[in-house]
XYZ file of N, CA and C in Angstrom:
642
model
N -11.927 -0.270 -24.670
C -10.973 -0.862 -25.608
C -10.361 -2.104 -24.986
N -10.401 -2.886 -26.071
C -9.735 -4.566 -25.367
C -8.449 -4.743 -26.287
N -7.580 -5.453 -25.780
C -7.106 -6.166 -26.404
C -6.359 -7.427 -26.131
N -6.292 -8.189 -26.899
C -6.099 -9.707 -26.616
C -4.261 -9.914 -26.562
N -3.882 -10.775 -26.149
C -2.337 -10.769 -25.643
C -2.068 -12.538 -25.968
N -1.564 -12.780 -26.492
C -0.906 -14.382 -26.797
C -0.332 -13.948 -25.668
N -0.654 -15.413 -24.879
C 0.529 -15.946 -23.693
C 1.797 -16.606 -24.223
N 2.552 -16.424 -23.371
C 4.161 -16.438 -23.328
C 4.792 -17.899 -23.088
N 5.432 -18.416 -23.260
C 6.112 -19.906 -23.261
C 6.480 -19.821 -21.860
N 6.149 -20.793 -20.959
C 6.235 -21.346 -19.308
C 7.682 -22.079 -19.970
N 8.494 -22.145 -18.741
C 9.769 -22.488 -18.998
C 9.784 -23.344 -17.490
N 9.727 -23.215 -16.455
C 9.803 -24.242 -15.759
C 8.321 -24.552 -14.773
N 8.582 -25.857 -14.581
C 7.608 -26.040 -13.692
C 7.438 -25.178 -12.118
N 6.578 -24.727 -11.611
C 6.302 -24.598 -10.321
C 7.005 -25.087 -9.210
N 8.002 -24.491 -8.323
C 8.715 -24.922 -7.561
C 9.782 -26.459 -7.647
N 9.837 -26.975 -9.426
C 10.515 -28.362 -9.311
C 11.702 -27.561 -10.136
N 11.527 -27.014 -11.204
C 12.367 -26.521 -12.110
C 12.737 -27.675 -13.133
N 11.642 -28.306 -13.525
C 11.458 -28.987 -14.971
C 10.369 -28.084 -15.786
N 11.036 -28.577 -17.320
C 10.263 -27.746 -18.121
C 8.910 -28.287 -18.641
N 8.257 -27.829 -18.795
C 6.727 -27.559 -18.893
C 6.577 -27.778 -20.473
N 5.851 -29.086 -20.645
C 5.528 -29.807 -21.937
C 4.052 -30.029 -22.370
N 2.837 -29.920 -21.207
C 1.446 -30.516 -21.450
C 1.013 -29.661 -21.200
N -0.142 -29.010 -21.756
C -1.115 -27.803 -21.332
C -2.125 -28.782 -20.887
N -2.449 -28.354 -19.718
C -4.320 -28.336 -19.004
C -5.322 -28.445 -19.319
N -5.171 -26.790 -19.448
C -6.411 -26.324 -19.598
C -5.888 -24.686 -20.055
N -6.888 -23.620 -20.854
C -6.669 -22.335 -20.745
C -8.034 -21.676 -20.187
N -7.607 -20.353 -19.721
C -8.163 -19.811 -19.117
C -8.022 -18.206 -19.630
N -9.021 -16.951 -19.469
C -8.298 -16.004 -19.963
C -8.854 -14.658 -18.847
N -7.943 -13.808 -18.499
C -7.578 -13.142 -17.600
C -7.752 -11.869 -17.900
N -8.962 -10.856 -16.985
C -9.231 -9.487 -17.509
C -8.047 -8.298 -16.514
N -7.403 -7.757 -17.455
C -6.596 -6.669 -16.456
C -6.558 -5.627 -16.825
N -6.685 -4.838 -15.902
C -6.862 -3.208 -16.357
C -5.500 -2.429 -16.510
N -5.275 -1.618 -17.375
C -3.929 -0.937 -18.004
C -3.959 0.532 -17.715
N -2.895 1.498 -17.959
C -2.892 2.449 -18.017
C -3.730 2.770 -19.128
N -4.245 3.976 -19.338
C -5.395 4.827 -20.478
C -4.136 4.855 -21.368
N -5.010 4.458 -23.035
C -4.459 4.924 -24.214
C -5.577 5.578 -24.862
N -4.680 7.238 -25.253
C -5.327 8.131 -25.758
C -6.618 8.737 -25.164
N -6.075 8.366 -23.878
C -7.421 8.763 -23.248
C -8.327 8.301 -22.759
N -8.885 6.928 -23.522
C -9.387 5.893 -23.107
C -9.366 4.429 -21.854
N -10.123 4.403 -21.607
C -9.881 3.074 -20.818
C -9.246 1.642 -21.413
N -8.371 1.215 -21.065
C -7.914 -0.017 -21.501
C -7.963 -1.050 -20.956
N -8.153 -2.419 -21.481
C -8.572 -3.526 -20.783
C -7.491 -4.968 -21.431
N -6.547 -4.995 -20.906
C -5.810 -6.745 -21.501
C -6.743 -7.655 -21.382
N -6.721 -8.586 -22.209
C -7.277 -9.992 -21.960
C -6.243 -11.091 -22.127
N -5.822 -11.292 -21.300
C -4.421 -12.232 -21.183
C -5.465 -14.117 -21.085
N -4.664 -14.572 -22.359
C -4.767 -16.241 -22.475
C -3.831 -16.895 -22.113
N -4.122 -17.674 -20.960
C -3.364 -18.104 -20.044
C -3.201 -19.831 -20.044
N -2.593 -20.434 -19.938
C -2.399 -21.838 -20.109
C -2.127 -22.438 -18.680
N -2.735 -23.387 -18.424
C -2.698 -24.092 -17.673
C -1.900 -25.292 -17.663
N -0.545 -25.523 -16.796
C 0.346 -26.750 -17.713
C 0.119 -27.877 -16.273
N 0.851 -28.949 -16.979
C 0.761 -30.147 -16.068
C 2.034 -30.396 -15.475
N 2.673 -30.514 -14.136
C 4.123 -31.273 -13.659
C 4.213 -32.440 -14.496
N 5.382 -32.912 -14.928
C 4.963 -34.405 -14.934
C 5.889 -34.998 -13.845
N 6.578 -34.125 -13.002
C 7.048 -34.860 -11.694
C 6.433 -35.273 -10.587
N 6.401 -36.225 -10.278
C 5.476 -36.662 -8.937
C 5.625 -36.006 -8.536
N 7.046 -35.435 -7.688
C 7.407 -34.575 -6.546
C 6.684 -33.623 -6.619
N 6.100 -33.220 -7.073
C 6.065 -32.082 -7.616
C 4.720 -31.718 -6.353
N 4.335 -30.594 -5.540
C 3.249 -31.039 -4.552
C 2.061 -29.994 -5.486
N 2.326 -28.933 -6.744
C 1.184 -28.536 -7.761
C 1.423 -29.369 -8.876
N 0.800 -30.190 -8.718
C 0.601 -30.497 -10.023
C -0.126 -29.968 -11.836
N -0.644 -28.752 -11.091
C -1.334 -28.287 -12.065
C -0.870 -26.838 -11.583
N -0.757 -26.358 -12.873
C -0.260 -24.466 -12.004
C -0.218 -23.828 -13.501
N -0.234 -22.737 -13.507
C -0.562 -21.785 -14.415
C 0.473 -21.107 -14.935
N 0.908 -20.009 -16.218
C 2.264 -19.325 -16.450
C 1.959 -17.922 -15.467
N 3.468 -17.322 -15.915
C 2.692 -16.079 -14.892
C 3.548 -14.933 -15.829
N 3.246 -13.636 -15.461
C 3.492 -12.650 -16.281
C 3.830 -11.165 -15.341
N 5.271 -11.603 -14.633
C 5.822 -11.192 -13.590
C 6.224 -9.946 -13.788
N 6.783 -9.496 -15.140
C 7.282 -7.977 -15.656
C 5.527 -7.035 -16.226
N 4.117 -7.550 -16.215
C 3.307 -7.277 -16.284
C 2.395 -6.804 -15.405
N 2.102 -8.035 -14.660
C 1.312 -8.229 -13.729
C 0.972 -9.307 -12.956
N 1.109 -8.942 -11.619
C 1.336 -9.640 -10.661
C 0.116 -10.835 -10.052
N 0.809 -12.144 -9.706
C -0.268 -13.315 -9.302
C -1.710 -12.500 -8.622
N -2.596 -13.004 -9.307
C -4.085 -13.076 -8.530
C -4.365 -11.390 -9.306
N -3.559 -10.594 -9.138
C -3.912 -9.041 -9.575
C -4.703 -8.893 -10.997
N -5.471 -7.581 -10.403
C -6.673 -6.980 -11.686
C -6.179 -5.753 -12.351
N -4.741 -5.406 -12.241
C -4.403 -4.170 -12.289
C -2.977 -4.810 -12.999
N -2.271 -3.841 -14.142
C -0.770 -4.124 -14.765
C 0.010 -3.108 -13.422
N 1.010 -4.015 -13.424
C 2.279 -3.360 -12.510
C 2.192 -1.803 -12.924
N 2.150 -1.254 -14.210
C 2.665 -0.026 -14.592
C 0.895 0.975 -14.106
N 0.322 0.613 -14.185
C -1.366 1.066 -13.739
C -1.196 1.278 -12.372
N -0.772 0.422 -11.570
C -0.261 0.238 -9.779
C 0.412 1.557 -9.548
N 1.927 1.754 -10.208
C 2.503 2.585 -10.139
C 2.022 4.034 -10.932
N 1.069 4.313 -11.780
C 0.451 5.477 -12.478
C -0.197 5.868 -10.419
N -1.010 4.900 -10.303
C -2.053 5.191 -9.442
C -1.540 5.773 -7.680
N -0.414 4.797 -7.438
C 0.401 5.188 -6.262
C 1.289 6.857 -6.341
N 1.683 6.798 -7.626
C 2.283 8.705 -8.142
C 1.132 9.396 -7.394
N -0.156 9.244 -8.137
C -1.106 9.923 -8.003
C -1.344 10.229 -6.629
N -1.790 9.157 -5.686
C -1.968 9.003 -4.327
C -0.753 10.008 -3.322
N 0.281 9.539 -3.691
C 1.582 9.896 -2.819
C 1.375 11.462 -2.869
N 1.029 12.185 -3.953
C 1.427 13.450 -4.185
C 0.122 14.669 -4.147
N -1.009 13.788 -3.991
C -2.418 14.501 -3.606
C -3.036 13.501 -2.352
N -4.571 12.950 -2.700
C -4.853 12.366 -1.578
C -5.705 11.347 -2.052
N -6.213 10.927 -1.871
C -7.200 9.631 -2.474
C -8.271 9.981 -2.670
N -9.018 10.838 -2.657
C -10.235 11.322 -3.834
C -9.961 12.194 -4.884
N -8.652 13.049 -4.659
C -8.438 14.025 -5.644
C -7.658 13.042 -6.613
N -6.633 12.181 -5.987
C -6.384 11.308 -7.078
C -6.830 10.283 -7.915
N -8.354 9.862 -7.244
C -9.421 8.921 -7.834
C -9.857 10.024 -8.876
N -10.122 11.090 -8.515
C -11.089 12.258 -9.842
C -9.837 12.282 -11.039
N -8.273 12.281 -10.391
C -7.751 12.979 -12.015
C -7.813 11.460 -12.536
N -7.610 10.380 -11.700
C -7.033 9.113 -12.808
C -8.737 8.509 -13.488
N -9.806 8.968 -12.700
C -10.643 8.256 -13.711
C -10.753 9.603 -15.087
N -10.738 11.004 -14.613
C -10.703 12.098 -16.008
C -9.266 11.597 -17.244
N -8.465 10.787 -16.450
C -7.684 10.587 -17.490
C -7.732 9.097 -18.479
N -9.417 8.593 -17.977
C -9.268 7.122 -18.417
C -9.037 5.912 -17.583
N -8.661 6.438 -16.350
C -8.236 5.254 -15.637
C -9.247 4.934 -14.384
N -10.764 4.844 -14.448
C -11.224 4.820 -13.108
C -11.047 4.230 -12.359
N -10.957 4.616 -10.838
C -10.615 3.628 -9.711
C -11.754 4.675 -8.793
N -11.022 4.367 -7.223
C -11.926 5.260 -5.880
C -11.041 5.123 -4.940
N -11.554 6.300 -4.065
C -10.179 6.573 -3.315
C -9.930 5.614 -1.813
N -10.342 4.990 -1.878
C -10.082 3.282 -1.460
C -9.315 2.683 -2.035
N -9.344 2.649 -3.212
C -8.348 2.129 -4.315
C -7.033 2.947 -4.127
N -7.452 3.667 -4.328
C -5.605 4.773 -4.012
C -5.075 4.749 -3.133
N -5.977 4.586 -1.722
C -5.105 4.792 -0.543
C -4.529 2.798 -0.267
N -5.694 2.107 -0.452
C -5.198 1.072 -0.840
C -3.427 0.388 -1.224
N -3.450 1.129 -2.339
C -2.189 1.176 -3.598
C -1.107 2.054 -2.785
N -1.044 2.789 -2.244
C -0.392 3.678 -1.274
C 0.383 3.061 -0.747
N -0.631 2.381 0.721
C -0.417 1.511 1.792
C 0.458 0.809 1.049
N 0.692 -0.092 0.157
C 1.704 -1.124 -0.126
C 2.807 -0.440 -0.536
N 3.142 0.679 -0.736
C 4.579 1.763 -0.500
C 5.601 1.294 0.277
N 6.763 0.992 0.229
C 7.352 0.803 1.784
C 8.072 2.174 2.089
N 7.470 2.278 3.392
C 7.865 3.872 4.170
C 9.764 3.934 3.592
N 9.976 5.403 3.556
C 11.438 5.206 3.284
C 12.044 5.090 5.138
N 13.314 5.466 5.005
C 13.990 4.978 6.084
C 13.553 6.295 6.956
N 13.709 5.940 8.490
C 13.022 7.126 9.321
C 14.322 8.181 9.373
N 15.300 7.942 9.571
C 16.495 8.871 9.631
C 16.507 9.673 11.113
N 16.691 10.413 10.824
C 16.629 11.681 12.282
C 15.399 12.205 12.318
N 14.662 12.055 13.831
C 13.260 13.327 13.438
C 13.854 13.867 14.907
N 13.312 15.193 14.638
C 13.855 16.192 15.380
C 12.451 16.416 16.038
N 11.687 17.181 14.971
C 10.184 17.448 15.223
C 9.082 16.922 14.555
N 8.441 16.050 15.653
C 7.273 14.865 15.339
C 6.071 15.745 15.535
N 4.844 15.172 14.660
C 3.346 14.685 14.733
C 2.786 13.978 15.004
N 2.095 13.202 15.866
C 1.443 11.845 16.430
C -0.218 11.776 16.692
N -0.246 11.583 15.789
C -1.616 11.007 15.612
C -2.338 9.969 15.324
N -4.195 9.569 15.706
C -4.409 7.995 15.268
C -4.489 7.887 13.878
N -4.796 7.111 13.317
C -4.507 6.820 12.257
C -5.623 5.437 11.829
N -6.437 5.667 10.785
C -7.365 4.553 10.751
C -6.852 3.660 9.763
N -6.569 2.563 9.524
C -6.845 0.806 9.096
C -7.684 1.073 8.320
N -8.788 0.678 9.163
C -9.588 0.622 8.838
C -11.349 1.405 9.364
N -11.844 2.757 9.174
C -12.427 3.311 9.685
C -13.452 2.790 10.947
N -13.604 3.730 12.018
C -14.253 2.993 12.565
C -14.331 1.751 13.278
N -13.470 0.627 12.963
C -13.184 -0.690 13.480
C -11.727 -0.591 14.376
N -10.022 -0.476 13.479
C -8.972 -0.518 13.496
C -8.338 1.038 13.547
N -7.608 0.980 14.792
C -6.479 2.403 14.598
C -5.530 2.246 14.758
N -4.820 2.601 14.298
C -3.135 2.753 14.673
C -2.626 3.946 14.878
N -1.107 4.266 14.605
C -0.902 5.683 14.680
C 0.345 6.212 14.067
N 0.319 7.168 13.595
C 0.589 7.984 12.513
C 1.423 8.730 12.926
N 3.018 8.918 12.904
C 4.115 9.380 13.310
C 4.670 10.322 11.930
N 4.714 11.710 12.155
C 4.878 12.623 10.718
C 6.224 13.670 10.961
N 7.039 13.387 10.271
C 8.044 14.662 10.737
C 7.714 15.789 10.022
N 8.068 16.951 11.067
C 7.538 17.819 10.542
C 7.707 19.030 9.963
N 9.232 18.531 9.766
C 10.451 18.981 8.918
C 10.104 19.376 7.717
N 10.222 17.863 7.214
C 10.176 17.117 6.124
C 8.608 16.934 5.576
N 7.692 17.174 6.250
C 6.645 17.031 5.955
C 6.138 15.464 4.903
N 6.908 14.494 5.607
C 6.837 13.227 5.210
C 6.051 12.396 6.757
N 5.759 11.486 6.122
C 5.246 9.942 6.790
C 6.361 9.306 7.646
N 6.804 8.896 8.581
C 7.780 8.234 8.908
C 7.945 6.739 9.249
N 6.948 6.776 10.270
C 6.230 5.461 10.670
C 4.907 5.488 10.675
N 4.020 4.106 10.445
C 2.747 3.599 10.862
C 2.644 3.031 11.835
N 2.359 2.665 12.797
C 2.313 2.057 14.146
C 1.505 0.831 14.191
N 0.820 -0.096 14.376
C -0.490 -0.865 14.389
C -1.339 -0.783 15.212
N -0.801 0.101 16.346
C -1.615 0.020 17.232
C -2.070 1.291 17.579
N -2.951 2.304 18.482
C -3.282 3.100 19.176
C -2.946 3.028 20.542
N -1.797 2.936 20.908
C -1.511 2.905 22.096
C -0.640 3.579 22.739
N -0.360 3.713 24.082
C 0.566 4.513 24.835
C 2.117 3.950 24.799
N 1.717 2.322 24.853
C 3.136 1.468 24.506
C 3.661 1.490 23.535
N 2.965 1.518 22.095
C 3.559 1.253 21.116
C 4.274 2.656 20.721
N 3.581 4.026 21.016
C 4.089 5.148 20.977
C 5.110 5.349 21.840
N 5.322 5.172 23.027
C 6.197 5.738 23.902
C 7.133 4.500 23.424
N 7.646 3.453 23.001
C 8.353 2.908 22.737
C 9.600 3.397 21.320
N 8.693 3.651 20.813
C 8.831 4.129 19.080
C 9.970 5.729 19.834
N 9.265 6.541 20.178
C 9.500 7.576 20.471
C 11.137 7.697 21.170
N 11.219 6.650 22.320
C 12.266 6.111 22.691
C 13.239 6.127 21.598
N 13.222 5.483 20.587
C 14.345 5.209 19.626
C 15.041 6.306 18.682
N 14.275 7.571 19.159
C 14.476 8.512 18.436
C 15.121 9.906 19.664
N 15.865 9.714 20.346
C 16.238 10.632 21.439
C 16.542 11.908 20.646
N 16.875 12.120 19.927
C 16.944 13.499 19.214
C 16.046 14.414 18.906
N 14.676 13.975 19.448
C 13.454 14.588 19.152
C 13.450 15.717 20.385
N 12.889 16.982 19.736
C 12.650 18.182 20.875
C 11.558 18.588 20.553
N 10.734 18.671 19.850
C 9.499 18.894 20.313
C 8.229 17.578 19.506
N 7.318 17.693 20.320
C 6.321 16.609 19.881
C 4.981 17.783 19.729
N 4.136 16.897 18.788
C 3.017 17.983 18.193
C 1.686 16.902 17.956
N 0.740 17.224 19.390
C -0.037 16.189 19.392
C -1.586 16.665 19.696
N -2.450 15.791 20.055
C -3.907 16.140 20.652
C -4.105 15.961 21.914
N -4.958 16.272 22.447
C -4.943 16.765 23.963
C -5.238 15.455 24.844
N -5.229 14.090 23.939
C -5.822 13.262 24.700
C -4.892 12.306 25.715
N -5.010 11.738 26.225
C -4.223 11.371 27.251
C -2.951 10.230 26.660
N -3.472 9.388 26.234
C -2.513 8.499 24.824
C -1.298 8.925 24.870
N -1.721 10.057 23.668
C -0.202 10.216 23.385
C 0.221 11.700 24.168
N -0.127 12.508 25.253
C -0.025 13.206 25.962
C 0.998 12.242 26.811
N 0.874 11.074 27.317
C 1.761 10.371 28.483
C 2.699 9.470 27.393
N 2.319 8.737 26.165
C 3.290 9.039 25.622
C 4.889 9.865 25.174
N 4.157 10.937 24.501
C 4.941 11.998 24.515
C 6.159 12.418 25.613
N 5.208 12.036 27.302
C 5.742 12.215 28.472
C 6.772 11.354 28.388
N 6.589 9.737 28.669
C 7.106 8.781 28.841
C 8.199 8.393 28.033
N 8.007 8.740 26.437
C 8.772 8.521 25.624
C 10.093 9.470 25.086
N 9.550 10.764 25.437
C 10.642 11.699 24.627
C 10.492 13.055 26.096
N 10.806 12.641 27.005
C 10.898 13.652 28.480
C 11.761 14.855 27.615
N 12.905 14.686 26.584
C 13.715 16.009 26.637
C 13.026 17.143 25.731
N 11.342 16.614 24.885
C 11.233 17.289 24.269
C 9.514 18.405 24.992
N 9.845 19.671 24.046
C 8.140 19.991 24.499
C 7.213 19.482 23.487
N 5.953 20.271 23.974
C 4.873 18.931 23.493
C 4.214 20.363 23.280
N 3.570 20.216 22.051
C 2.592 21.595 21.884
C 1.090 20.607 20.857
N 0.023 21.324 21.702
C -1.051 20.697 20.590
C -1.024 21.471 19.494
N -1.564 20.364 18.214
C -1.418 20.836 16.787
C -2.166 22.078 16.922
N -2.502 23.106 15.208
C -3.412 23.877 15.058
C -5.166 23.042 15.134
N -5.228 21.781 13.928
C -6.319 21.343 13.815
C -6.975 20.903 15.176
N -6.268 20.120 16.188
C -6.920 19.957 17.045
C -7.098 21.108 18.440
N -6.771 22.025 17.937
C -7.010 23.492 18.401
C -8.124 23.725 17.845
N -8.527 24.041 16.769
C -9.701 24.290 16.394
C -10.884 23.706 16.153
N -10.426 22.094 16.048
C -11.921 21.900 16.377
C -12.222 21.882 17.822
N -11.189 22.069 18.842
C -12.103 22.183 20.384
C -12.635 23.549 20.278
N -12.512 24.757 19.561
C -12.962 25.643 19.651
C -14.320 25.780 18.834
N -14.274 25.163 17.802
C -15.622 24.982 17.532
C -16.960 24.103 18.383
N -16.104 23.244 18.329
C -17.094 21.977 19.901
C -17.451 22.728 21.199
């Protein structure tokens, strides 16, 4: 299902803040929506291309934009972003790729975890009792690491790095921590050490069991 969208009246120019009198050129813009009735939905937004007529101006040519919709350069409506991030936050990125394409909305769970990632973590608060683990970027290439309270059974921090510094630093800022819950590897084992001395350190269940299977 398509449907077509009249573009909206440009009101000022691009960084001058004069108003916008000459069209360009148009152009028209495919974006994907939340499912109606079930179905897949598709905007086709007609977009106008206007002219500065201020010298100053350093675009002279620039486009309208549709900021309560959907965001510059994006293939997705703001409200589709947020259907898809619910989804993600509260299952995992394939189970939430299977319900949103059964409901009309296909994506992949690249796409979800994707949409995720641009979340901003809430505030870390007090962790008492941490999880520390790597954490992939990007599989295979990029790790970082993955700080989980385990309270709360929330996310706290992302780290960028895989390292002993960036962990034992982090860890530092949180002196209230008493126990840490990690893998046997040396990382965050001297981490753990270095960073949070007042707490104990117990390895998780998972990485209990897969050394017992190995």
């Amino acid at each position: 299902m398509s449907i077509f969208m009249p573009s909206r009246q440009v009101h000022f120019a691009h960084g001058v803040g004069t108003l916008g009198s000459r069209v360009h050129s148009r152009y028209v813009r495919t974006i994907a929506d939340v499912a109606f009735g079930g179905r897949c939905l598709v905007l086709k937004l007609q977009v106008r291309k206007w002219i500065c007529r201020e010298t100053s101006c350093p675009q002279h040519v620039f486009a309208e934009r549709f900021p309560e919709l959907v965001q510059r350069y994006a293939r997705m409506t703001d409200r589709l972003v947020k259907a898809l991030q619910a989804l993600g936050v509260t299952t995992n990125g394939a189970d939430a790729a299977r319900i949103a394409s059964s409901l009309g909305m296909p994506t992949t769970a690249k796409t979800i975890i994707r949409r995720v990632l641009q979340l901003p973590l809430p505030s870390e608060g007090k962790v008492v009792k941490v999880g520390i683990d790597e954490w992939a970027w990007k599989k295979g290439r990029r790790y970082g690491t993955i700080l989980v309270d385990l309270q709360k059974r929330r996310v706290v921090q992302l780290l960028a790095e895989r390292s002993e510094e960036t962990s034992t630093a982090w860890l530092r800022t949180h002196p209230e921590i008493d126990l840490v819950s990690r893998d046997r590897g040396k990382i965050f084992r001297e981490a753990a050490t270095n960073g949070a001395p007042q707490a104990s350190q117990v390895v998780d269940r998972f990485h209990l069991q897969v050394r017992r299977l190995t």
